[in-house]
């Protein structure tokens, strides 16, 4: 019954119900979107870095884990020194240039030979490797998103690039250009943003990192196998605060919508609430309504057996007062016809006798009502 | 074989039989109700004393603003008294918490209002049945049938309040009030929104409830003709009861 009341109230003002539901839905969707988007971007970026296949990444001192914003402060010759270390198989410099014109993306300037030595090379879906200074490699996702084909000209960083090949995604960036060209374009000649180091065997990673820290004190040396675990919102300065602020904003907006809807409903339904109060509804009792529903079922079942589930003697022999008043009086003939239990009759007679009522008066009253 | 039944004898018959020691089902002692309007206290009830015996029907009359409705809401536990006592079947409402008062009201008091106050989203059946659910016994189809047939509502149960006439709505309200068999039925001008024909039907039903079933009824009314259906009429003025004589 209470469920029916709630349902009918919701249907009574369908537009308001819809707006209220949308308010909650938008709030939840915003929270999910913000958290999902940031987490997804971080995870995807981390997987691409890990997917390069290098063992170690070298960054400038105090560099952020967000390598896209690292700039290009390291001399390229550092790579040569690192390459001389024991257990180092290959070193690949990369210059990372952040681009926000047209789209937010990072272009990696790489030396194709050293990058191949570290990563094992690209898997080409179409075209071939970079050969000229203006050649550009694009991964399949970016090619699909930007609708690029091999042979197209693509303008980025205010420079026209020739699409030489489309490669499988997951090798650090989505756009790759020759290192020297990007150094010229960004006025960072002989500079690199990061160095990717491949060890002769993965077990030597710690030894190489130790030597690199000794060779280049204060520089940031990260093992790439842990890169994914490091790319979390808590490790990104300000990101967690941003997420929290957005979530708080979304929750506030959602709650305001809900409160406004509730306030309007309460104002509009003050009389209904008063009616329910006059019927003695209270919150704890409302929680018992499930029991009431079960009880209804039980009574319904009893009614099918003819005793209507009413006025049955309790364990101490005294009848429960459920419908034991005027309804019983009005329906006594019907009850008798349906078959009142022997136990009930005995209990009722005992109760009348014990209550000290004058039996003749009761009988007279009964006869008068009949 | 005879079936023993519990019958509440009307107070009148007990008094006529010399049994005057019947405990009142409702009694007020020096009952005060003050409303605050800013810093000003406006007394609605000024020391009301009266008793209602079990099975009695009492009409309360008086001019607008004399405190009739305040009296009804205080003795029904919907409003808290400022001072004094309200004894319902021996329980002092003024000493009870809001929760306890609600529980007591649930088992002992039924309300009928002037404007019917049915829930507009539920059918007539839902409006009556919800009182059973709130009472805690769950839906009792047998009791439901007895009450709705008695009040002539059997054919109108699937209609919403907006589809019922005023008289039918008030009968649904009466059914809702008595479905749990309260000891006292409190009616606040139940015929105030009805035409004369429907008023008579409702008043006859209240009298039937009282005379044939022993239901204690306290009704507020402006209509002098309505008082002829009641055992006793009390007049109120300026928050006090000025008399209470048996009606002719």
Coordinates of C-alpha atoms in Angstrom, one line a residue:
Chain A
X1 CA 0.0 0.0 0.0
X2 CA 2.8 2.4 0.9
X3 CA 4.6 1.5 -2.2
X4 CA 1.4 2.2 -4.2
X5 CA 1.2 5.6 -2.5
X6 CA 4.8 6.4 -3.4
X7 CA 4.3 5.2 -7.0
X8 CA 1.1 7.2 -7.5
X9 CA 2.7 10.3 -6.0
X10 CA 5.5 10.0 -8.5
X11 CA 3.1 9.6 -11.4
X12 CA 1.0 12.4 -10.1
X13 CA 3.6 15.0 -11.3
X14 CA 5.4 13.1 -14.0
X15 CA 7.4 16.2 -15.2
X16 CA 8.7 16.9 -11.7
X17 CA 9.5 13.3 -11.2
X18 CA 11.4 13.3 -14.5
X19 CA 13.3 16.5 -13.6
X20 CA 14.2 15.1 -10.2
X21 CA 15.4 11.8 -11.7
X22 CA 17.4 13.7 -14.3
X23 CA 18.9 15.9 -11.6
X24 CA 20.2 12.8 -9.9
X25 CA 21.2 11.1 -13.1
X26 CA 23.2 14.1 -14.3
X27 CA 24.9 14.4 -10.9
X28 CA 25.9 10.7 -11.0
X29 CA 26.9 10.9 -14.7
X30 CA 29.1 13.9 -14.1
X31 CA 30.9 12.2 -11.2
X32 CA 31.4 9.1 -13.2
X33 CA 32.5 11.0 -16.3
X34 CA 35.0 13.1 -14.4
X35 CA 36.5 10.3 -12.5
X36 CA 36.4 7.9 -15.5
X37 CA 37.8 10.4 -17.9
X38 CA 40.8 11.3 -15.8
X39 CA 41.5 7.8 -14.8
X40 CA 41.1 6.6 -18.3
X41 CA 43.5 9.2 -19.7
X42 CA 46.1 8.6 -17.1
X43 CA 45.9 4.8 -17.6
X44 CA 46.0 5.0 -21.3
X45 CA 49.0 7.4 -21.3
X46 CA 50.8 5.1 -18.8
X47 CA 50.1 2.0 -20.9
X48 CA 51.5 3.8 -24.0
X49 CA 54.7 4.7 -22.2
X50 CA 55.0 1.1 -20.9
X51 CA 54.3 -0.2 -24.3
X52 CA 57.5 1.4 -25.7
X53 CA 59.4 -1.6 -24.3
X54 CA 62.1 0.4 -22.6
X55 CA 63.3 -0.5 -19.1
X56 CA 64.2 2.9 -17.7
X57 CA 63.2 6.5 -18.3
X58 CA 65.6 9.3 -17.5
X59 CA 64.2 12.8 -16.8
X60 CA 65.6 16.1 -15.7
X61 CA 65.9 16.8 -12.0
X62 CA 62.5 17.4 -10.2
X63 CA 60.7 16.4 -13.4
X64 CA 57.0 15.6 -13.2
X65 CA 55.6 12.2 -14.0
X66 CA 53.5 14.0 -16.6
X67 CA 56.3 13.9 -19.2
X68 CA 54.2 15.9 -21.7
X69 CA 55.0 19.0 -19.8
X70 CA 58.7 18.3 -19.2
X71 CA 60.2 20.7 -21.8
X72 CA 63.6 19.9 -23.3
X73 CA 66.2 20.8 -20.8
X74 CA 68.7 17.8 -21.1
X75 CA 71.7 17.9 -23.4
X76 CA 71.6 15.1 -26.0
X77 CA 75.1 14.1 -25.0
X78 CA 73.8 12.6 -21.8
X79 CA 72.4 9.8 -23.9
X80 CA 75.9 8.9 -25.1
X81 CA 77.2 8.8 -21.5
X82 CA 74.3 6.6 -20.4
X83 CA 74.9 4.3 -23.4
X84 CA 78.4 3.6 -22.1
X85 CA 77.1 2.2 -18.8
X86 CA 77.3 -1.5 -18.1
X87 CA 74.2 -3.6 -19.1
X88 CA 72.8 -0.8 -21.2
X89 CA 71.8 -2.1 -24.6
X90 CA 70.4 1.0 -26.2
X91 CA 69.4 4.6 -25.4
X92 CA 66.8 6.6 -27.3
X93 CA 66.4 10.4 -26.8
X94 CA 63.0 11.8 -27.3
X95 CA 61.9 15.4 -27.5
X96 CA 58.3 16.0 -26.4
X97 CA 56.5 19.0 -27.7
X98 CA 53.1 19.9 -26.4
X99 CA 50.7 21.2 -29.0
X100 CA 47.4 22.9 -28.1
X101 CA 46.6 24.5 -31.5
X102 CA 43.7 22.6 -33.1
X103 CA 43.9 19.7 -30.7
X104 CA 45.6 18.9 -27.4
X105 CA 48.3 16.4 -28.2
X106 CA 52.0 15.7 -27.7
X107 CA 54.3 15.2 -30.6
X108 CA 57.4 13.0 -30.0
X109 CA 60.5 13.8 -31.8
X110 CA 62.5 10.5 -32.1
X111 CA 65.6 9.2 -33.7
X112 CA 64.2 6.3 -35.6
X113 CA 67.2 4.0 -35.3
X114 CA 67.7 4.4 -31.6
X115 CA 64.0 4.3 -30.9
X116 CA 63.7 1.1 -32.9
X117 CA 66.6 -0.3 -30.8
X118 CA 64.8 0.4 -27.6
X119 CA 61.3 -0.4 -28.6
X120 CA 61.7 -3.1 -31.1
X121 CA 60.3 -0.9 -33.8
X122 CA 56.8 0.1 -34.9
X123 CA 54.2 -2.3 -36.4
X124 CA 53.2 -0.6 -39.6
X125 CA 49.5 -0.7 -40.6
X126 CA 50.2 1.4 -43.7
X127 CA 53.1 3.2 -45.3
X128 CA 56.7 3.1 -44.1
X129 CA 59.2 4.5 -41.6
X130 CA 60.3 8.1 -41.5
X131 CA 62.8 8.8 -44.3
X132 CA 62.7 12.6 -44.9
X133 CA 62.9 15.5 -42.4
X134 CA 59.2 16.3 -42.7
X135 CA 57.9 12.7 -42.4
X136 CA 55.4 12.0 -39.7
X137 CA 54.2 8.7 -38.3
X138 CA 50.7 8.6 -36.8
X139 CA 49.1 5.8 -34.8
X140 CA 45.9 4.1 -36.0
X141 CA 43.7 5.7 -33.4
X142 CA 44.9 9.2 -34.2
X143 CA 44.7 8.5 -38.0
X144 CA 41.1 7.4 -37.6
X145 CA 40.2 10.3 -35.4
X146 CA 41.8 12.9 -37.7
X147 CA 40.9 11.0 -40.9
X148 CA 44.5 10.8 -42.0
X149 CA 45.9 8.6 -44.7
X150 CA 49.4 7.8 -45.9
X151 CA 50.6 10.5 -48.3
X152 CA 48.4 13.3 -46.7
X153 CA 49.8 16.5 -45.6
X154 CA 49.2 17.3 -41.9
X155 CA 49.8 20.7 -40.4
X156 CA 50.9 20.8 -36.8
X157 CA 53.2 23.1 -34.9
X158 CA 52.7 25.5 -37.8
X159 CA 54.6 23.0 -40.1
X160 CA 53.4 20.9 -42.9
X161 CA 54.2 17.2 -42.4
X162 CA 54.0 14.4 -44.8
X163 CA 52.2 11.3 -43.4
X164 CA 54.8 8.6 -44.1
X165 CA 53.1 5.7 -42.2
X166 CA 50.3 4.6 -39.9
X167 CA 51.5 2.5 -37.0
X168 CA 49.9 0.4 -34.4
X169 CA 49.0 2.4 -31.2
X170 CA 50.7 1.9 -27.9
X171 CA 54.3 3.1 -28.4
X172 CA 54.5 6.2 -26.4
X173 CA 52.8 8.9 -28.5
X174 CA 50.3 9.2 -31.3
X175 CA 52.4 11.5 -33.5
X176 CA 56.1 10.9 -34.2
X177 CA 58.4 13.2 -36.2
X178 CA 62.2 13.2 -36.7
X179 CA 64.1 14.4 -33.6
X180 CA 66.3 16.9 -35.5
X181 CA 63.3 18.6 -37.2
X182 CA 61.4 19.0 -34.0
X183 CA 64.6 20.3 -32.3
X184 CA 64.8 23.0 -35.0
X185 CA 61.1 23.8 -34.7
X186 CA 61.1 24.2 -31.0
X187 CA 64.5 25.9 -30.8
X188 CA 66.0 23.1 -28.7
X189 CA 68.9 22.0 -30.8
X190 CA 70.8 19.1 -29.2
X191 CA 68.3 18.8 -26.4
X192 CA 66.0 16.1 -25.3
X193 CA 63.0 15.8 -22.9
X194 CA 63.6 12.2 -21.9
X195 CA 65.9 9.3 -22.5
X196 CA 64.5 5.8 -22.9
X197 CA 67.0 3.1 -21.8
X198 CA 66.9 -0.6 -22.8
X199 CA 69.0 -2.9 -20.6
X200 CA 70.6 -6.1 -21.9
X201 CA 68.4 -8.1 -19.6
X202 CA 65.4 -6.9 -17.5
X203 CA 67.1 -8.2 -14.3
X204 CA 69.8 -5.6 -14.7
X205 CA 67.4 -2.7 -14.5
X206 CA 68.1 -1.9 -10.9
X207 CA 71.9 -2.1 -11.4
X208 CA 71.6 0.3 -14.4
X209 CA 69.4 2.7 -12.5
X210 CA 71.9 2.7 -9.6
X211 CA 74.7 3.5 -12.0
X212 CA 72.6 6.2 -13.7
X213 CA 71.8 7.8 -10.3
X214 CA 75.5 7.8 -9.5
X215 CA 76.4 9.3 -12.9
X216 CA 73.7 11.9 -12.9
X217 CA 72.8 12.9 -9.4
X218 CA 69.5 14.6 -8.9
X219 CA 68.2 13.4 -12.2
X220 CA 64.9 11.5 -12.2
X221 CA 65.4 7.8 -13.0
X222 CA 62.2 5.8 -13.2
X223 CA 61.7 2.1 -14.0
X224 CA 59.0 1.8 -16.7
X225 CA 57.6 -1.4 -15.4
X226 CA 56.2 0.6 -12.4
X227 CA 55.0 3.5 -14.5
X228 CA 51.4 2.4 -14.7
X229 CA 51.1 2.3 -10.9
X230 CA 52.7 5.7 -10.6
X231 CA 50.2 7.3 -13.0
X232 CA 47.4 7.9 -10.5
X233 CA 45.5 11.0 -9.7
X234 CA 47.1 11.2 -6.3
X235 CA 50.6 11.4 -7.9
X236 CA 49.6 14.2 -10.3
X237 CA 49.9 17.5 -8.5
X238 CA 46.5 19.3 -8.3
X239 CA 44.6 16.6 -10.2
X240 CA 43.1 15.0 -7.1
X241 CA 42.0 18.4 -5.9
X242 CA 40.5 19.2 -9.3
X243 CA 38.6 15.9 -9.3
X244 CA 37.4 16.5 -5.7
X245 CA 36.2 20.0 -6.6
X246 CA 34.3 18.7 -9.7
X247 CA 32.7 15.9 -7.7
X248 CA 31.7 18.3 -4.9
X249 CA 30.3 20.7 -7.5
X250 CA 28.3 17.9 -9.2
X251 CA 27.0 16.6 -5.9
X252 CA 26.0 20.1 -4.8
X253 CA 24.1 20.7 -8.0
X254 CA 22.4 17.3 -7.7
X255 CA 21.4 17.9 -4.1
X256 CA 20.1 21.3 -4.9
X257 CA 17.8 19.8 -7.6
X258 CA 16.7 17.1 -5.2
X259 CA 16.1 19.6 -2.3
X260 CA 14.2 21.9 -4.6
X261 CA 12.0 19.1 -5.8
X262 CA 11.4 17.8 -2.3
X263 CA 10.7 21.3 -1.0
X264 CA 8.1 21.9 -3.7
X265 CA 6.5 18.6 -3.0
X266 CA 6.3 19.1 0.7
X267 CA 4.9 22.6 0.3
X268 CA 2.3 21.3 -2.2
X269 CA 1.5 18.2 -0.2
X270 CA 1.3 19.7 3.3
X271 CA -2.3 18.6 3.6
X272 CA -1.5 15.0 2.6
X273 CA 1.3 14.9 5.2
X274 CA -1.2 16.2 7.7
X275 CA -3.7 13.5 6.7
X276 CA -1.1 10.8 7.2
X277 CA -0.2 12.3 10.5
X278 CA -3.9 12.2 11.5
X279 CA -3.8 8.6 10.5
X280 CA -0.9 8.2 13.0
X281 CA 1.8 7.5 10.5
X282 CA 5.3 7.7 11.9
X283 CA 8.6 6.9 10.3
X284 CA 9.5 3.8 12.3
X285 CA 6.0 2.5 11.6
X286 CA 6.5 3.1 7.9
X287 CA 9.5 0.7 8.1
X288 CA 7.1 -2.0 9.4
X289 CA 5.0 -1.8 6.3
X290 CA 6.7 -4.7 4.8
X291 CA 5.4 -6.7 7.7
X292 CA 2.0 -5.2 7.0
X293 CA 2.2 -6.5 3.5
X294 CA 3.2 -10.0 4.7
X295 CA 0.4 -9.8 7.2
X296 CA -2.0 -9.0 4.5
X297 CA -0.9 -12.0 2.6
X298 CA -1.4 -14.2 5.6
X299 CA -4.8 -12.8 6.3
X300 CA -5.7 -13.2 2.7
X301 CA -4.7 -16.9 2.9
X302 CA -6.7 -17.3 6.1
X303 CA -9.8 -15.7 4.5
X304 CA -9.6 -18.4 1.9
X305 CA -9.9 -21.0 4.6
X306 CA -13.0 -19.4 6.0
X307 CA -11.7 -18.0 9.4
X308 CA -10.8 -14.7 7.9
X309 CA -7.7 -14.6 10.0
X310 CA -9.4 -12.6 12.7
X311 CA -10.0 -12.9 16.4
X312 CA -8.0 -16.0 16.8
X313 CA -7.0 -16.9 20.3
X314 CA -3.5 -16.0 21.3
X315 CA -1.2 -18.4 23.2
X316 CA -2.6 -17.4 26.6
X317 CA -6.1 -18.1 25.5
X318 CA -7.2 -14.5 25.3
X319 CA -8.4 -13.4 21.9
X320 CA -6.4 -10.8 20.1
X321 CA -8.4 -7.7 19.6
X322 CA -8.3 -7.6 15.8
X323 CA -11.6 -6.6 14.5
X324 CA -13.2 -7.7 17.7
X325 CA -15.4 -4.7 18.0
X326 CA -18.4 -3.6 15.9
X327 CA -17.2 -5.4 12.8
X328 CA -17.6 -8.7 14.8
X329 CA -21.0 -7.6 15.9
X330 CA -22.1 -6.7 12.4
X331 CA -20.7 -9.9 10.9
X332 CA -21.4 -12.4 13.6
X333 CA -23.9 -14.4 11.6
X334 CA -21.5 -14.6 8.7
X335 CA -18.7 -15.5 11.0
X336 CA -20.8 -18.3 12.5
X337 CA -21.7 -19.5 9.1
X338 CA -18.0 -19.6 8.1
X339 CA -17.2 -21.5 11.2
X340 CA -15.7 -19.8 14.2
X341 CA -13.2 -22.0 15.9
X342 CA -14.2 -23.8 19.1
X343 CA -11.1 -22.3 20.9
X344 CA -12.2 -18.8 20.0
X345 CA -15.7 -19.3 21.4
X346 CA -14.4 -20.7 24.6
X347 CA -11.9 -17.8 24.9
X348 CA -14.6 -15.2 24.3
X349 CA -17.0 -16.7 26.7
X350 CA -14.3 -16.9 29.4
X351 CA -13.4 -13.3 28.7
X352 CA -17.0 -12.1 29.0
X353 CA -17.4 -14.0 32.2
X354 CA -14.2 -12.7 33.7
X355 CA -15.0 -9.1 32.8
X356 CA -18.0 -9.3 35.1
X357 CA -20.5 -8.1 32.5
X358 CA -24.0 -9.0 33.0
X359 CA -24.7 -11.8 30.6
X360 CA -28.4 -11.1 30.2
X361 CA -27.7 -7.5 29.2
X362 CA -25.2 -8.7 26.6
X363 CA -27.6 -11.2 25.3
X364 CA -30.4 -8.6 25.2
X365 CA -28.1 -6.2 23.3
X366 CA -27.2 -8.9 20.9
X367 CA -30.8 -9.7 20.3
X368 CA -31.6 -6.1 19.7
X369 CA -28.9 -5.8 17.1
X370 CA -30.1 -8.9 15.4
Chain B
X1 CA -25.0 -22.0 19.5
X2 CA -24.9 -18.5 20.8
X3 CA -21.7 -16.5 20.3
X4 CA -20.5 -14.3 23.1
X5 CA -19.7 -10.8 21.8
X6 CA -18.2 -7.7 23.4
X7 CA -20.6 -4.9 23.3
X8 CA -20.0 -1.4 24.5
X9 CA -23.3 -0.3 25.9
X10 CA -24.2 3.3 25.2
X11 CA -23.6 5.5 28.2
X12 CA -27.2 6.7 28.1
X13 CA -28.5 3.2 28.8
X14 CA -26.0 2.6 31.5
X15 CA -27.0 5.9 33.2
X16 CA -30.6 5.0 32.9
X17 CA -29.9 1.6 34.6
X18 CA -28.3 3.5 37.5
X19 CA -24.7 2.6 36.5
X20 CA -23.3 6.0 36.9
X21 CA -19.8 4.9 37.8
X22 CA -18.7 4.5 34.2
X23 CA -15.3 5.8 33.6
X24 CA -15.2 8.6 30.9
X25 CA -13.5 7.6 27.7
X26 CA -12.4 11.2 27.3
X27 CA -11.9 13.8 29.9
X28 CA -10.2 17.2 30.0
X29 CA -9.0 19.0 33.1
X30 CA -8.3 22.7 33.1
X31 CA -7.2 22.5 29.4
X32 CA -5.4 25.5 28.0
X33 CA -4.1 26.1 24.5
X34 CA -2.2 29.2 23.7
X35 CA -1.0 30.2 20.3
X36 CA 1.8 32.7 19.8
X37 CA 1.6 35.5 17.3
X38 CA 5.0 37.1 17.6
X39 CA 5.3 38.2 21.2
X40 CA 1.5 38.0 21.8
X41 CA -0.1 34.9 23.2
X42 CA -3.6 34.2 21.9
X43 CA -5.6 31.8 24.1
X44 CA -7.7 29.4 22.1
X45 CA -8.7 27.3 25.1
X46 CA -9.1 28.8 28.6
X47 CA -9.4 26.0 31.1
X48 CA -11.8 23.6 29.4
X49 CA -13.3 20.9 31.6
X50 CA -15.6 18.2 30.2
X51 CA -16.1 14.5 30.0
X52 CA -17.4 12.1 27.4
X53 CA -18.6 8.7 28.4
X54 CA -18.1 5.6 26.3
X55 CA -20.8 5.2 23.7
X56 CA -21.9 8.8 24.0
X57 CA -22.3 11.2 21.1
X58 CA -21.5 14.8 21.8
X59 CA -21.8 17.9 19.5
X60 CA -19.8 20.9 20.2
X61 CA -21.2 24.2 18.9
X62 CA -20.0 27.8 19.1
X63 CA -19.1 30.8 17.0
X64 CA -16.1 30.9 14.8
X65 CA -12.8 31.4 16.7
X66 CA -14.2 30.2 20.0
X67 CA -11.8 27.3 20.1
X68 CA -13.8 24.3 18.8
X69 CA -11.2 23.1 16.3
X70 CA -8.4 23.7 18.8
X71 CA -10.2 21.6 21.3
X72 CA -10.7 18.8 18.8
X73 CA -7.0 18.8 17.7
X74 CA -5.8 18.9 21.3
X75 CA -8.1 16.0 22.5
X76 CA -7.2 14.1 19.4
X77 CA -3.5 14.5 20.1
X78 CA -2.7 16.4 16.9
X79 CA -1.8 19.5 18.9
X80 CA -0.1 19.7 22.2
X81 CA -2.0 21.4 25.1
X82 CA -0.3 24.3 26.8
X83 CA -1.6 23.4 30.2
X84 CA -4.0 21.0 31.8
X85 CA -4.8 17.3 31.1
X86 CA -6.4 15.3 28.3
X87 CA -7.3 11.8 29.4
X88 CA -8.1 9.4 26.6
X89 CA -9.2 6.0 27.9
X90 CA -7.2 6.8 31.0
X91 CA -4.1 7.9 29.2
X92 CA -2.9 11.5 29.7
X93 CA -2.0 12.8 26.3
X94 CA -0.2 15.8 27.7
X95 CA 2.3 13.5 29.5
X96 CA 3.1 11.5 26.4
X97 CA 5.9 12.0 23.9
X98 CA 5.0 12.7 20.3
X99 CA 5.7 9.1 19.4
X100 CA 3.6 7.7 22.2
X101 CA 0.8 10.1 21.4
X102 CA 0.9 8.9 17.8
X103 CA 0.6 5.3 18.9
X104 CA -2.2 6.1 21.3
X105 CA -4.1 8.0 18.6
X106 CA -3.6 5.1 16.2
X107 CA -5.5 2.7 18.3
X108 CA -8.1 5.0 20.0
X109 CA -8.9 7.9 17.8
X110 CA -10.3 8.4 14.3
X111 CA -10.7 11.7 12.6
X112 CA -13.2 13.1 10.1
X113 CA -12.5 16.5 8.6
X114 CA -14.6 19.2 7.0
X115 CA -12.7 19.1 3.7
X116 CA -12.6 15.3 3.7
X117 CA -8.8 15.3 3.4
X118 CA -8.5 12.2 1.2
X119 CA -5.3 11.4 -0.5
X120 CA -5.9 12.5 -4.1
X121 CA -3.6 10.0 -5.7
X122 CA -5.3 6.9 -4.2
X123 CA -8.6 5.4 -4.9
X124 CA -11.4 5.3 -2.4
X125 CA -10.2 1.7 -1.5
X126 CA -6.6 2.9 -1.1
X127 CA -7.7 5.7 1.1
X128 CA -9.5 3.4 3.4
X129 CA -7.0 0.5 3.3
X130 CA -4.0 2.8 4.0
X131 CA -5.5 3.4 7.5
X132 CA -5.4 -0.3 8.1
X133 CA -1.8 -0.5 7.0
X134 CA -0.8 2.4 9.2
X135 CA -2.6 0.8 12.1
X136 CA -0.4 -2.2 11.7
X137 CA -2.8 -5.0 11.3
X138 CA -2.4 -5.1 7.5
X139 CA -5.3 -5.2 5.1
X140 CA -8.2 -7.1 6.5
X141 CA -10.6 -7.7 3.5
X142 CA -13.4 -8.9 5.8
X143 CA -13.4 -5.8 8.0
X144 CA -13.0 -3.7 4.9
X145 CA -16.1 -5.2 3.3
X146 CA -18.2 -4.8 6.4
X147 CA -17.4 -1.1 6.8
X148 CA -17.7 -0.2 3.1
X149 CA -21.0 -2.0 2.7
X150 CA -22.3 -0.3 5.8
X151 CA -21.4 3.1 4.4
X152 CA -22.7 2.3 1.0
X153 CA -19.4 2.6 -0.8
X154 CA -19.1 -0.8 -2.3
X155 CA -19.7 0.4 -5.8
X156 CA -17.4 3.4 -5.6
X157 CA -14.2 1.9 -4.3
X158 CA -12.2 2.1 -7.5
X159 CA -12.8 5.8 -8.0
X160 CA -10.4 8.5 -7.0
X161 CA -11.6 11.3 -4.7
X162 CA -11.9 13.7 -7.7
X163 CA -14.4 11.3 -9.2
X164 CA -16.6 11.1 -6.1
X165 CA -19.3 13.5 -4.9
X166 CA -18.8 15.4 -1.6
X167 CA -21.1 13.0 0.3
X168 CA -19.2 10.0 -1.1
X169 CA -15.9 11.6 -0.2
X170 CA -17.0 12.2 3.3
X171 CA -18.3 8.6 3.6
X172 CA -14.9 7.4 2.5
X173 CA -13.4 9.7 5.1
X174 CA -15.7 8.2 7.8
X175 CA -14.8 4.7 6.6
X176 CA -11.1 5.5 6.9
X177 CA -11.7 6.9 10.4
X178 CA -13.6 3.9 11.7
X179 CA -11.9 1.0 9.8
X180 CA -9.6 0.4 12.7
X181 CA -12.5 0.6 15.2
X182 CA -11.2 3.5 17.3
X183 CA -12.7 4.2 20.7
X184 CA -13.4 7.8 19.8
X185 CA -14.5 9.3 16.5
X186 CA -13.7 13.0 16.3
X187 CA -15.4 14.9 13.5
X188 CA -14.6 18.5 12.6
X189 CA -17.6 20.0 10.9
X190 CA -18.1 16.9 8.7
X191 CA -21.1 18.4 7.0
X192 CA -19.6 21.8 6.5
X193 CA -18.9 21.2 2.8
X194 CA -22.0 19.2 2.0
X195 CA -25.5 20.0 0.8
X196 CA -28.4 19.3 3.0
X197 CA -29.1 15.9 1.5
X198 CA -25.6 14.6 1.9
X199 CA -25.3 16.3 5.3
X200 CA -28.3 14.3 6.5
X201 CA -26.8 11.0 5.1
X202 CA -23.5 11.6 6.9
X203 CA -25.3 12.6 10.2
X204 CA -27.5 9.5 10.0
X205 CA -24.4 7.4 9.5
X206 CA -22.7 9.0 12.5
X207 CA -25.8 8.4 14.5
X208 CA -26.0 4.8 13.3
X209 CA -22.4 4.2 14.3
X210 CA -23.2 5.6 17.7
X211 CA -26.6 4.1 18.5
X212 CA -26.2 0.7 16.9
X213 CA -22.5 0.0 17.4
X214 CA -21.7 2.1 20.5
X215 CA -19.2 4.2 18.8
X216 CA -18.2 7.3 20.8
X217 CA -18.5 10.4 18.6
X218 CA -17.5 14.0 19.3
X219 CA -18.5 16.3 16.5
X220 CA -17.9 20.0 16.0
X221 CA -20.6 21.8 14.0
X222 CA -22.1 25.1 13.2
X223 CA -25.3 23.6 12.1
X224 CA -28.0 23.6 14.9
X225 CA -30.0 21.0 13.1
X226 CA -27.1 18.6 13.2
X227 CA -27.1 18.6 17.0
X228 CA -30.5 16.8 17.0
X229 CA -28.6 13.7 16.0
X230 CA -26.5 13.7 19.2
X231 CA -27.1 12.8 22.8
X232 CA -25.5 16.0 24.2
X233 CA -24.7 19.4 22.9
X234 CA -21.9 21.5 24.4
X235 CA -21.6 25.2 23.6
X236 CA -18.3 27.0 23.6
X237 CA -17.5 30.7 23.8
X238 CA -14.2 32.4 24.1
X239 CA -12.3 29.2 24.7
X240 CA -14.5 27.8 27.4
X241 CA -17.5 25.5 27.6
X242 CA -20.5 27.4 28.7
X243 CA -23.0 24.5 29.0
X244 CA -23.5 20.9 28.1
X245 CA -27.1 19.7 28.2
X246 CA -28.7 16.6 26.8
X247 CA -30.3 17.3 23.4
X248 CA -34.0 17.0 23.0

